[in-house]
Amino acid sequence: MSNLEYTIKELPDLLPLGIRNNMMQNNMLLKDMGDSINTFKESVLLSNPYYNKFYKHMKVEKLLGFINTTASQTKSMSPVMDQFQETHIEFEDGYIDTKNISNFYYGPEYITSIDRFSANNMLNLYQEYFVPTGRFSDIAYLNTIGPVGIRVKPKTKRSIPTSYGYTTKDIRDQQKDISCNLIIIDIGAGSTVTMEETFLSNPALKLYNILYLVREDAKLVLNRSFAPDLGAHIIESKVIQFPNSKFECNTQGGSNPYSQELTEVEIWDNCTTHINGRYYIEKDIVNNVYTKLHHKGTDSFSRVDVKTVLEGNAHSSFRGEIVVDKEAINTDADLKNNNLLCSTKAVAISEPQLDINTKEIQCAHGCTVSNIDADQLYFLQSRGISKQHASNMLKESFLGLIL
Amino acid sequence: MLVTQEFTVEVEGNTILDDLTLEYGPGVHIVMGPNGVGKSTFAHALMGKPDYITEGAVQINGKDLLAMEVHERAQAGLFVSFQTPTPIEGLSNYQFMRQCLKEKDVTIKESLGEFKRIASEYGLPDQWDKKHLNVQASGGEKKKNELIQLELLNPTVAILDEPDSGLDVDAINTLVRRLTNYVETDDSRCLIIISHYQQLIEKLNPQTVTVFKKNGTAIQTDDISITQKILESGFNAV
């Protein structure tokens, strides 16, 4: 099948036709993860994620402008690992490259690579964490060439630079088919790991379904950034926090024409969770953030703090959910979403949702949409700062970027 | 240095200041008047606060002040302290000053050192440079912050709006000492102080006193004893 062009809306109908060697076609993966693959297949074929009401404020129609072309799917079988200048782990649709941070093909000694070729990849054990959501991440799951990931050994203390996408721009520009990524990050017990995550876009769509397992007593910090580019990202992350673990995600984003960053965290006993997002969006950029913190265990602490500055015709949606189970006593949760509207044409939608099933907790939320404060602007100008510069300072200080 | 001619200010359709012709040269000048007569409005109208409609003419060092944007007025040498300085979350005190001083040939080392030294003299806490601008600061701390800005920006004409309010006794003594020093070290500076604090007025040895009236007009005199009359018998006595 050559030069087949399609959009994300059409893809579910094409999946059974075998347009690529994806999870549904690969016998090795069907053997390891068959139960899970069948569940996802049923879900996607039953209901096209494009029409999911979950996306009602996310302007998914803009995704129809990203045309995917199957004929361009040629480069990936020849990983371009030798061209990398910096040391990092690289993920791209079924492939992982750890060679550049190690002399060993399967990565340095503190990491075990997970891919469909590795012995003991334990994919059959990971499949229990993957449950269909009815969203685009289900397509990422089914249409990826294969799951990849890393298993960080217990008690590791490391910073791991990670890129999602080929770091060489010329090669990325050739990737004109949809990139579907199913990624497993398994942080061993007692480890402290910081992942410096850079998301690189292709001309076509990039879908991510990422599972982070933060084992007992481990700490995982994600510092997320996006290379300014013309592509679109749909990133859906699921985080499982085992007891006594810490998870922190710090995102600086808003530079791509279309983004969805969806993060669900399952929080067990005595955990700490921080999700911080800082987004600056302008022109016609559409940026959507969804967080769901599900407190399942006792004595946990969580904070969500998402701020967005909007200019031009930018569109931002934020939906923040906190769910506290009946058993999750002594939970302390707080959710904040603040938006600074710098244009009359920009739109910010903010939806907090609390689902609290026990009384023995502290839980709060606060969402605001405001304009640049005229008094603050005047104050800065009165000290000799031009209106434009003062306005930029206020935007940056709102995002906490000029401390 | 600062001359107003037939200066009229209208705010939200009301004439607050009417036909003011005043002149401020080098040295200290005191502005007094009952509450609500427009003393602060006078300061902010000169600074160019949006939504204030002005008529007449104002010159600063021979330049047409009213033709300038707000930041240009500051760059031309005008400084107005705020009665209630606005807080800005996310912007540290020093970073703010650094941005203000960008146009001036001052290194970070020099300006940060000077900032810390003045902050320390005013008894502000350590790490004051890193605190967010006027956020969770007391009234007195905000006033001190304004005075640090005054000293670092070194304007030719400064209007200080009740700089003593909110300050404790020690801080007022420091204020008096520093303002005295400020005008004595450079006799070309013009300091217009809105205040009814007798100790401050006496120590600063003002050149003129301007009294704002309820009808929007004002009188300016070099007879400093008028301040004593006002403090003893009230504004109706003058």
XYZ file of C-alpha atoms in Angstrom:
641
model
C 0.000 0.000 0.000
C 1.840 3.115 -1.121
C 1.206 6.808 -0.649
C -1.869 6.256 1.426
C -2.790 9.538 3.037
C -5.060 9.576 6.047
C -5.986 11.556 9.135
C -6.308 10.454 12.742
C -10.087 10.320 12.287
C -9.754 7.740 9.503
C -7.082 5.624 11.152
C -9.340 3.374 13.292
C -11.056 2.107 10.137
C -7.699 1.410 8.523
C -6.199 -0.516 11.435
C -7.788 -3.910 10.588
C -6.521 -3.558 7.008
C -2.937 -4.066 8.085
C -1.466 -0.794 6.862
C 1.672 -1.379 8.852
C 3.337 -4.072 10.909
C 1.778 -2.922 14.158
C 0.805 -4.631 17.400
C -2.179 -6.268 15.723
C -0.037 -7.827 12.989
C 3.044 -8.900 14.918
C 2.796 -12.534 16.008
C 5.550 -12.138 18.582
C 3.680 -9.314 20.285
C 0.344 -11.054 19.953
C 1.888 -13.928 21.874
C 3.222 -11.673 24.672
C 0.388 -9.163 24.912
C -2.481 -10.772 23.040
C -5.097 -10.336 25.768
C -4.390 -6.641 26.071
C -4.200 -6.115 22.289
C -7.595 -7.701 21.822
C -9.134 -5.495 24.497
C -7.763 -2.351 22.837
C -8.845 -3.564 19.413
C -12.407 -4.065 20.576
C -12.463 -0.641 22.175
C -11.132 1.279 19.165
C -13.233 -0.574 16.611
C -16.335 -0.077 18.719
C -15.869 3.637 19.188
C -13.602 5.946 17.218
C -11.589 7.999 19.762
C -11.870 11.065 17.527
C -15.516 11.390 18.543
C -14.913 10.912 22.270
C -16.749 13.653 24.210
C -13.730 13.840 26.471
C -12.200 16.035 23.770
C -15.055 18.527 23.629
C -12.846 21.508 24.521
C -9.687 20.248 22.827
C -10.335 21.365 19.250
C -9.512 17.932 17.823
C -10.720 19.081 14.408
C -7.373 20.819 14.104
C -5.771 17.368 13.982
C -7.381 16.816 10.584
C -4.830 19.258 9.216
C -2.075 16.748 9.950
C -1.974 14.346 7.036
C -0.151 11.069 7.595
C 1.419 9.227 4.665
C 2.195 5.522 4.888
C 4.750 5.506 2.057
C 7.218 7.519 4.118
C 7.548 4.755 6.662
C 10.926 3.565 5.509
C 13.584 4.940 7.752
C 12.811 3.411 11.056
C 14.329 -0.007 10.473
C 17.737 1.646 10.231
C 18.227 3.442 13.493
C 20.290 6.587 13.148
C 22.049 6.220 16.430
C 25.530 6.978 15.113
C 24.560 10.500 14.193
C 23.760 11.637 17.708
C 26.015 14.159 19.302
C 24.681 14.088 22.823
C 24.297 11.245 25.235
C 20.728 10.280 25.814
C 18.100 7.622 25.352
C 16.016 7.945 22.229
C 12.558 6.587 21.574
C 10.733 6.545 18.254
C 7.778 4.372 17.358
C 8.879 0.909 18.398
C 12.568 1.690 18.671
C 14.823 2.515 21.561
C 18.412 3.553 21.364
C 20.528 3.521 24.483
C 23.812 2.873 22.756
C 24.954 6.451 22.936
C 24.970 6.450 26.720
C 26.779 3.164 26.853
C 29.180 0.922 24.993
C 26.650 -1.848 25.293
C 23.757 -2.305 22.907
C 21.260 -2.771 25.693
C 22.360 0.322 27.543
C 24.444 1.017 30.603
C 24.426 -1.396 33.463
C 21.817 0.526 35.475
C 19.263 0.204 32.679
C 17.681 -2.759 30.971
C 16.095 -1.979 27.626
C 12.610 -3.206 26.994
C 11.717 -4.009 23.415
C 10.103 -6.777 21.460
C 13.473 -8.340 20.623
C 14.836 -8.544 24.177
C 14.760 -11.703 26.161
C 12.909 -11.346 29.464
C 11.189 -8.176 28.335
C 8.285 -9.146 30.618
C 5.806 -7.522 28.255
C 3.178 -10.025 29.298
C 3.478 -8.732 32.875
C 3.277 -5.061 31.900
C 0.125 -5.532 29.859
C -2.055 -5.501 32.989
C -1.297 -1.777 33.403
C -2.649 -0.920 29.968
C -6.383 -0.373 29.907
C -8.274 1.249 27.017
C -9.411 4.789 27.687
C -11.390 5.423 24.523
C -8.860 8.105 23.655
C -6.092 8.488 21.076
C -3.660 6.654 23.335
C -5.567 3.497 22.426
C -4.567 4.061 18.817
C -0.970 4.642 19.917
C -1.124 1.277 21.642
C -2.528 -0.663 18.687
C -0.674 1.040 15.877
C 2.829 1.159 17.299
C 5.451 -1.077 15.787
C 6.063 -2.339 19.306
C 6.399 -1.364 22.944
C 9.742 -0.072 24.117
C 11.065 1.188 27.400
C 13.644 1.008 30.099
C 13.817 -0.754 33.397
C 15.978 1.170 35.862
C 17.615 -1.068 38.395
C 16.767 -0.647 42.089
C 18.635 2.004 44.102
C 19.897 3.766 40.979
C 20.595 7.482 41.292
C 20.759 9.005 37.834
C 19.748 11.778 35.538
C 18.664 10.332 32.199
C 18.399 12.656 29.192
C 15.672 11.287 26.958
C 14.416 12.327 23.558
C 11.150 11.264 22.039
C 11.872 11.405 18.341
C 15.015 11.277 16.232
C 17.353 14.047 17.222
C 18.470 14.716 13.651
C 15.968 17.105 12.122
C 16.471 15.960 8.522
C 15.527 12.446 9.529
C 12.514 13.657 11.512
C 11.341 15.622 8.512
C 11.218 12.371 6.527
C 8.883 10.774 9.075
C 5.609 11.593 7.398
C 3.593 8.732 8.765
C 1.935 8.869 12.156
C 4.327 8.019 14.974
C 2.734 5.796 17.598
C 4.663 5.259 20.774
C 4.003 2.739 23.490
C 6.635 3.293 26.135
C 7.298 1.701 29.511
C 9.474 3.452 32.094
C 9.969 1.223 35.109
C 11.844 2.907 37.956
C 13.235 0.340 40.382
C 12.608 0.434 44.124
C 14.674 2.950 46.059
C 15.910 4.732 42.947
C 16.110 8.475 42.419
C 15.842 9.264 38.734
C 15.447 12.505 36.836
C 14.429 12.195 33.208
C 15.127 15.239 31.086
C 12.485 14.581 28.463
C 12.536 16.398 25.123
C 9.677 15.837 22.722
C 10.613 16.263 19.079
C 7.927 16.413 16.449
C 7.578 15.043 12.923
C 5.532 16.644 10.145
C 2.852 14.056 10.916
C 1.107 13.344 14.205
C 2.853 11.854 17.202
C 0.865 9.792 19.662
C 2.243 8.582 22.962
C 0.984 6.094 25.459
C 3.561 6.132 28.245
C 3.485 4.047 31.388
C 5.646 5.138 34.306
C 6.008 2.726 37.194
C 7.539 4.352 40.246
C 8.304 1.471 42.569
C 8.429 1.539 46.388
C 10.631 4.257 47.882
C 11.602 5.503 44.428
C 11.557 9.075 43.187
C 10.985 10.051 39.575
C 11.279 13.614 38.309
C 10.265 14.382 34.733
C 11.482 17.664 33.279
C 9.553 17.943 30.051
C 10.207 20.304 27.199
C 9.189 20.519 23.556
C 11.321 21.500 20.610
C 9.548 24.338 18.782
C 8.310 22.683 15.613
C 5.361 22.360 13.295
C 4.199 18.957 14.473
C 1.528 17.901 16.921
C 1.885 15.870 20.096
C -0.694 13.824 21.902
C 0.933 12.533 25.048
C -0.984 10.358 27.410
C 0.920 9.251 30.483
C -0.145 6.838 33.136
C 1.835 6.878 36.348
C 1.597 4.190 38.996
C 3.066 5.332 42.285
C 3.842 2.453 44.560
C 3.830 3.115 48.344
C 6.357 5.657 49.678
C 7.227 6.910 46.220
C 7.628 10.446 44.900
C 6.677 11.695 41.473
C 7.177 15.135 40.014
C 6.457 16.311 36.482
C 7.587 19.782 35.381
C 6.511 20.759 31.884
C 7.427 23.817 29.868
C 5.413 23.759 26.707
C 3.190 25.454 24.219
C 5.538 25.748 21.262
C 3.793 23.268 18.932
C 0.678 23.997 16.867
C -1.338 21.333 18.675
C -0.676 19.520 21.931
C -2.485 17.314 24.348
C -0.715 16.410 27.560
C -2.822 13.981 29.535
C -1.503 12.596 32.792
C -3.214 10.121 35.079
C -1.557 9.223 38.345
C -2.532 6.330 40.575
C -1.320 7.168 44.049
C -0.886 4.585 46.767
C 0.118 4.971 50.443
C 2.395 7.717 51.695
C 3.253 9.178 48.311
C 4.111 12.683 47.188
C 2.996 13.959 43.788
C 3.679 17.269 42.070
C 2.513 18.207 38.593
C 3.670 21.608 37.409
C 2.919 22.934 33.961
C 4.019 26.232 32.444
C 2.743 27.019 28.967
C 3.177 30.047 26.764
C 0.934 29.822 23.721
C 0.408 32.300 20.907
C -0.875 32.573 17.316
C -3.292 29.698 16.576
C -1.722 27.235 18.990
C -4.024 24.786 20.727
C -2.732 23.432 24.016
C -4.680 21.007 26.186
C -3.765 19.722 29.617
C -5.562 17.042 31.541
C -4.524 15.714 34.927
C -6.196 13.060 36.976
C -4.810 12.259 40.387
C -6.418 9.191 41.840
C -5.641 8.791 45.521
C -6.014 5.119 46.340
C -3.820 4.832 49.428
C -3.572 6.683 52.725
C -1.421 9.637 53.843
C -0.521 11.003 50.436
C 0.191 14.549 49.343
C -0.462 15.934 45.880
C -0.207 19.298 44.187
C -1.203 20.291 40.663
C -0.138 23.743 39.501
C -0.728 24.585 35.841
C -0.269 28.074 34.421
C -0.799 29.275 30.875
C -0.179 32.596 29.159
C -2.263 33.043 26.020
C -1.756 35.451 23.134
C -3.213 35.884 19.635
C -5.889 33.322 18.782
C -4.466 30.698 21.124
C -6.750 28.154 22.726
C -6.079 26.426 26.018
C -8.092 23.830 27.852
C -7.373 22.472 31.287
C -9.262 19.715 32.992
C -8.065 18.673 36.409
C -9.558 15.795 38.328
C -8.844 14.705 41.849
C -10.368 11.424 42.925
C -10.019 10.337 46.537
C -11.143 6.821 47.353
C -12.942 5.983 50.553
C -9.824 4.234 51.873
C -7.511 7.171 51.065
C -7.721 8.869 54.431
C -5.338 11.708 55.355
C -4.978 12.725 51.733
C -3.791 16.296 51.227
C -4.553 17.429 47.658
C -4.565 20.793 45.959
C -5.201 21.721 42.343
C -4.551 25.102 40.766
C -4.972 26.325 37.224
C -4.259 29.950 36.381
C -4.526 31.504 32.962
C -3.318 34.896 31.818
C -5.264 36.097 28.783
C -3.277 38.661 26.808
C -5.582 38.818 23.822
C -9.308 39.292 23.373
C -9.298 36.520 20.766
C -7.594 33.904 22.917
C -9.698 31.345 24.771
C -8.923 29.592 28.066
C -11.186 26.891 29.438
C -10.615 25.573 32.924
C -12.508 22.687 34.500
C -11.637 21.395 37.953
C -13.413 18.255 39.103
C -13.235 16.783 42.571
C -14.583 13.355 43.455
C -14.079 12.935 47.173
C -15.286 9.808 48.907
C -13.941 10.293 52.410
C -14.116 13.103 54.950
C -10.723 12.705 56.533
C -8.794 14.717 53.966
C -7.732 18.197 52.951
C -8.591 18.985 49.374
C -8.764 22.317 47.577
C -8.828 23.749 44.095
C -8.617 27.165 42.489
C -8.879 28.097 38.832
C -8.591 31.593 37.403
C -8.654 33.311 34.032
C -7.399 36.894 34.193
C -5.938 39.668 32.078
C -2.705 41.555 32.576
C -3.134 43.667 35.688
C -3.245 47.340 34.678
C -1.820 48.476 38.032
C 1.141 46.114 37.736
C 1.787 47.292 34.189
C 1.674 50.940 35.247
C 3.939 50.263 38.217
C 6.642 48.711 36.017
C 6.315 51.483 33.438
C 6.651 54.095 36.144
C 10.105 52.705 36.827
C 11.262 53.290 33.254
C 10.322 49.960 31.681
C 8.565 50.193 28.310
C 5.003 48.916 28.044
C 6.007 46.002 25.814
C 8.873 44.961 28.061
C 6.739 45.392 31.175
C 4.041 43.264 29.616
C 6.584 40.530 28.806
C 7.952 40.728 32.347
C 4.477 40.208 33.766
C 3.900 37.202 31.538
C 7.216 35.688 32.530
C 6.703 36.392 36.207
C 3.242 34.839 35.973
C 4.932 31.698 34.726
C 7.694 32.083 37.326
C 10.413 32.311 34.694
C 12.357 35.401 35.842
C 13.043 34.775 39.484
C 13.172 71.341 37.151
C 9.458 70.605 37.274
C 7.013 73.276 36.188
C 3.253 72.914 35.803
C 1.179 75.516 34.003
C -2.609 75.574 34.230
C -2.413 71.873 34.933
C -5.846 70.254 35.205
C -6.595 66.608 35.930
C -9.846 64.795 35.370
C -10.528 61.292 36.692
C -13.694 59.377 35.776
C -15.415 62.570 34.655
C -14.546 64.555 37.796
C -12.109 67.443 37.841
C -9.774 66.637 40.703
C -7.063 69.248 40.127
C -7.845 72.592 38.556
C -5.507 75.012 36.871
C -2.356 74.362 38.901
C 0.664 76.501 38.174
C 3.525 75.326 40.348
C 7.301 75.311 40.165
C 9.731 72.958 41.851
C 13.474 73.600 41.704
C 16.361 71.762 43.356
C 15.927 70.898 47.044
C 13.056 69.601 49.127
C 9.425 70.623 48.692
C 6.535 69.643 50.906
C 3.010 68.922 49.689
C 0.169 69.001 52.206
C -3.595 68.974 52.103
C -6.680 67.335 53.575
C -7.553 63.764 52.687
C -9.005 63.280 49.227
C -7.978 66.609 47.688
C -5.819 64.990 45.013
C -2.251 64.946 46.324
C -1.659 61.391 45.089
C -3.613 62.145 41.929
C -1.200 65.025 41.296
C 1.783 62.669 41.535
C 0.282 59.966 39.319
C -1.106 62.417 36.778
C 2.442 63.690 36.334
C 3.639 60.093 35.990
C 1.028 59.506 33.272
C -1.310 57.035 34.916
C -3.703 55.647 32.302
C -7.279 56.945 32.408
C -6.202 60.256 33.932
C -7.070 63.088 31.541
C -4.712 66.032 31.781
C -4.718 69.525 30.341
C -2.233 72.369 30.533
C 1.519 72.013 30.325
C 4.199 70.338 32.401
C 7.918 70.553 31.816
C 10.639 68.464 33.402
C 14.148 69.795 32.901
C 12.795 71.820 29.986
C 11.111 68.851 28.257
C 7.395 68.438 27.594
C 6.395 65.813 30.164
C 2.805 65.339 29.022
C 3.917 64.345 25.524
C 5.811 61.355 26.925
C 4.756 57.751 27.591
C 4.873 56.616 31.214
C 8.274 54.917 30.946
C 9.690 57.891 29.065
C 8.685 60.162 31.947
C 10.628 57.890 34.287
C 13.580 57.869 31.935
C 13.384 61.682 31.770
C 14.072 61.717 35.503
C 10.668 61.540 37.212
C 10.035 59.111 40.056
C 6.758 58.666 41.931
C 6.556 56.442 44.970
C 3.314 54.566 45.512
C 1.245 54.743 48.674
C 0.347 51.094 48.231
C 2.881 49.504 45.872
C 1.373 46.682 43.854
C 2.607 43.124 44.480
C 3.968 41.063 41.589
C 4.224 37.337 42.209
C 7.095 35.644 40.419
C 9.307 38.726 40.123
C 12.003 39.132 42.730
C 12.875 42.500 44.216
C 16.322 42.509 42.712
C 15.348 41.164 39.287
C 12.846 43.983 39.131
C 15.564 46.516 39.908
C 17.873 44.854 37.420
C 15.276 45.331 34.675
C 14.773 48.966 35.732
C 18.511 49.597 35.544
C 19.019 47.845 32.223
C 19.298 51.088 30.316
C 21.858 52.424 32.749
C 25.485 51.444 32.700
C 25.441 49.504 35.968
C 26.838 46.004 36.393
C 24.906 43.305 38.241
C 27.651 43.193 40.851
C 27.414 46.914 41.520
C 23.629 47.115 41.585
C 23.144 43.958 43.643
C 25.763 45.092 46.144
C 24.124 48.495 46.442
C 20.664 46.926 46.697
C 21.765 44.696 49.558
C 23.527 47.524 51.331
C 20.511 49.843 51.278
C 18.120 47.021 52.180
C 20.306 46.207 55.141
C 20.354 49.859 56.270
C 16.565 49.863 56.277
C 16.615 46.719 58.385
C 15.025 44.535 55.723
C 15.538 40.782 56.141
C 18.420 38.877 54.566
C 17.629 37.548 51.134
C 15.340 40.529 50.561
C 16.656 40.652 47.006
C 15.138 37.230 46.339
C 11.698 37.950 47.810
C 8.896 38.525 45.371
C 8.133 42.180 44.733
C 5.777 43.495 47.434
C 4.328 40.003 47.957
C 3.549 39.126 51.581
C 5.362 42.305 52.618
C 4.162 44.596 55.385
C 3.216 48.209 54.651
C 6.525 49.366 56.061
C 8.540 46.892 54.004
C 6.801 48.042 50.844
C 7.663 51.656 51.666
C 11.279 50.722 52.246
C 11.299 48.942 48.907
C 10.153 52.137 47.245
C 12.977 54.043 48.912
C 15.534 51.492 47.690
C 14.153 52.028 44.178
C 14.480 55.784 44.625
C 18.117 55.562 45.631
C 19.099 53.110 42.902
C 17.243 54.898 40.114
C 18.561 58.286 41.218
C 15.918 60.468 39.491
C 16.196 64.242 39.113
C 12.641 64.794 40.387
C 11.135 62.420 42.944
C 7.638 62.637 44.388
C 7.319 60.593 47.549
C 3.776 59.898 48.661
C 3.708 59.726 52.468
C 7.014 57.861 52.737
C 6.724 57.794 56.529
C 3.418 55.924 56.677
C 3.710 52.403 57.986
C 7.248 52.913 59.260
C 8.245 52.319 62.860
C 10.305 54.849 64.850
C 13.665 53.350 63.899
C 12.705 53.181 60.267
C 11.550 56.809 60.299
C 14.898 57.858 61.735
C 16.641 55.925 58.977
C 14.303 57.478 56.415
C 15.047 61.006 57.625
C 18.790 60.319 57.640
C 18.816 58.777 54.189
C 16.602 61.420 52.584
C 18.683 64.187 54.153
C 21.784 62.531 52.790
C 20.060 62.033 49.436
C 19.468 65.743 48.884
C 22.722 66.865 50.485
C 24.974 64.674 48.356
C 23.574 66.110 45.138
C 22.090 69.581 45.359
C 20.601 69.336 41.880
C 18.012 66.821 43.048
C 14.406 67.825 43.534
C 12.453 65.956 46.195
C 8.699 66.590 46.497
C 7.350 64.942 49.604
C 3.685 64.481 50.407
C 3.754 64.381 54.177
C 2.300 65.837 57.362
C 5.052 64.457 59.561
C 6.585 67.437 61.346
C 9.905 65.810 62.253
C 10.484 64.861 58.640
C 9.525 68.327 57.387
C 11.781 70.112 59.867
C 14.832 67.954 59.254
C 14.629 68.171 55.479
C 14.648 71.964 55.467
C 12.173 72.417 52.575
C 12.319 75.206 49.989
C 8.573 75.461 49.434
C 5.278 74.148 50.730
C 2.303 73.415 48.456
C -1.116 73.150 50.046
C -3.825 71.439 48.020
C -7.383 72.649 48.595
C -10.735 70.948 48.401
C -11.754 72.914 45.287
C -8.875 71.363 43.312
C -6.612 74.395 43.478
C -3.334 74.745 45.371
C -1.139 77.436 46.824
C 2.638 77.276 46.843
C 4.722 79.335 49.274
C 8.300 79.571 50.446
C 7.051 80.488 53.922
C 7.790 77.216 55.646
C 6.095 78.304 58.860
C 2.812 77.489 57.135
C 3.401 73.857 57.980
C 3.443 74.701 61.689
C 0.183 76.652 61.341
C -1.486 73.741 59.595
C -0.296 71.219 62.146
C -1.521 73.428 65.004
C -4.794 74.818 63.586
C -5.705 72.647 60.625
C -6.058 73.374 56.923
C -8.809 75.967 57.398
C -6.198 78.235 58.997
C -4.402 78.813 55.691
